[in-house]
Coordinates of C-alpha atoms in Angstrom, one line a residue:
M30 CA 37.7 58.3 165.1
D31 CA 36.2 57.5 168.5
E32 CA 37.4 56.3 171.9
L33 CA 37.2 52.7 170.7
H34 CA 39.3 53.4 167.7
P35 CA 41.5 56.4 168.3
E36 CA 43.9 55.2 165.7
R37 CA 41.5 55.8 162.8
T38 CA 40.7 59.2 161.2
E39 CA 38.7 59.7 158.0
L40 CA 39.8 62.2 155.4
R41 CA 38.0 63.6 152.4
V42 CA 40.7 65.1 150.2
P43 CA 40.0 68.9 150.0
Y44 CA 40.5 70.8 146.8
R45 CA 43.2 73.0 148.4
D46 CA 45.4 69.9 148.6
I47 CA 45.3 69.1 144.9
D48 CA 48.3 69.7 142.7
M49 CA 48.6 70.6 139.0
H50 CA 48.2 66.9 138.1
G51 CA 44.9 66.5 139.9
R52 CA 46.3 64.5 142.8
M53 CA 46.9 65.3 146.5
H54 CA 50.3 67.0 146.7
T55 CA 53.0 65.3 148.6
A56 CA 53.3 67.6 151.6
A57 CA 49.6 67.2 152.3
Y58 CA 50.1 63.4 153.1
I59 CA 52.5 64.4 155.9
E60 CA 50.2 67.2 157.1
H61 CA 47.2 64.9 157.3
A62 CA 49.2 62.1 159.0
E63 CA 50.4 64.6 161.6
E64 CA 46.9 65.7 162.3
A65 CA 45.7 62.0 162.6
L66 CA 48.6 61.4 165.0
A67 CA 47.7 64.5 167.1
R68 CA 44.1 63.2 167.4
F69 CA 45.3 59.8 168.3
W70 CA 47.7 61.2 170.9
Q71 CA 44.8 62.9 172.7
Y72 CA 43.7 59.5 173.9
R73 CA 46.9 58.6 175.7
P74 CA 46.7 58.2 179.5
E75 CA 47.4 61.2 181.7
V76 CA 50.9 61.1 183.2
E77 CA 52.3 63.3 185.9
N78 CA 55.4 65.3 184.8
E79 CA 55.0 64.1 181.2
P80 CA 57.9 64.8 178.9
A81 CA 57.5 66.9 175.8
Y82 CA 57.7 65.1 172.4
V83 CA 59.7 66.4 169.5
V84 CA 59.7 65.2 165.9
R85 CA 63.1 63.9 164.9
K86 CA 62.4 62.3 161.6
V87 CA 59.6 62.2 159.0
G88 CA 59.3 60.2 155.8
C89 CA 56.7 59.2 153.3
T90 CA 56.3 56.4 150.7
F91 CA 53.8 57.0 148.0
Y92 CA 51.9 54.3 146.2
R93 CA 48.9 56.1 144.6
G94 CA 47.8 59.7 144.4
L95 CA 44.5 60.5 146.0
K96 CA 42.1 62.7 144.0
N97 CA 39.9 65.7 145.0
G98 CA 36.9 64.5 147.1
E99 CA 38.2 61.0 147.5
T100 CA 37.9 59.5 151.0
A101 CA 40.7 57.8 152.9
D102 CA 41.2 56.3 156.3
L103 CA 44.4 57.3 158.1
V104 CA 45.4 54.5 160.5
V105 CA 48.0 55.3 163.2
R106 CA 50.2 52.4 164.5
A107 CA 53.2 52.4 166.8
A108 CA 56.0 50.9 164.7
K109 CA 58.7 51.1 167.4
I110 CA 58.6 51.8 171.1
G111 CA 62.0 52.6 172.5
G112 CA 63.2 53.8 175.9
K113 CA 63.1 57.5 174.9
S114 CA 61.5 57.5 171.4
I115 CA 58.5 56.3 169.6
G116 CA 58.2 55.4 165.9
F117 CA 54.8 55.8 164.3
N118 CA 53.5 54.6 161.0
V119 CA 50.4 56.3 159.5
A120 CA 48.8 54.3 156.6
V121 CA 46.7 56.3 154.2
Q122 CA 44.1 53.8 153.0
S123 CA 41.5 54.3 150.3
G124 CA 39.3 51.3 149.8
N125 CA 41.4 48.2 150.0
H126 CA 44.6 50.0 148.8
I127 CA 47.3 51.9 150.6
A128 CA 47.9 55.2 148.9
A129 CA 50.8 56.2 151.2
E130 CA 52.6 55.4 154.4
V131 CA 54.0 58.2 156.6
E132 CA 56.7 57.4 159.2
L133 CA 57.3 59.7 162.1
L134 CA 59.9 59.4 164.9
W135 CA 59.3 61.3 168.1
T136 CA 61.8 61.7 171.0
A137 CA 60.7 62.4 174.6
V138 CA 62.5 65.3 176.1
N139 CA 62.6 67.0 179.5
R140 CA 60.4 70.0 179.4
V141 CA 62.9 72.1 181.4
N142 CA 66.2 71.4 179.7
G143 CA 65.3 69.7 176.5
E144 CA 67.4 66.6 177.2
P145 CA 66.1 63.2 176.1
A146 CA 63.8 61.7 178.7
P147 CA 62.4 58.2 179.3
L148 CA 58.9 57.4 178.0
P149 CA 56.5 57.1 180.9
E150 CA 55.5 53.5 181.7
A151 CA 51.7 54.3 181.3
T152 CA 52.4 55.8 177.9
R153 CA 54.5 52.8 176.8
D154 CA 51.9 50.3 178.0
W155 CA 49.1 52.2 176.1
L156 CA 51.2 52.3 172.9
F157 CA 51.8 48.6 173.0
S158 CA 48.1 48.0 172.2
F159 CA 48.8 49.9 168.9
L160 CA 52.1 48.2 168.0
D161 CA 52.4 46.8 164.5

């Protein structure tokens, strides 16, 4: 990942993530997707009085199990940009194949009272460049 492509993160499947069948265990896909999303999120524009973001929903669709040492690219895309929420899709790609897709839904909340808050315009505008 770099400033030109903050949506891309490379992963080499670590041994600790391998299950008894020799493939990356299911929870690891979500963990690595959240890490890729956190790295991506670091590149958002700075906003005064930015709301906090909380995870409301996570889901994963599996297509092929990754093996120990295999490399994959995690590609973050904005799937939905609402008034107070953001849906992300993180594709886990190995070669020309998608191994899994992780969907995450975040809601913006007021940092003081935890109530839903509007997405800042600068954040929305930035996210539109990563919209699927």
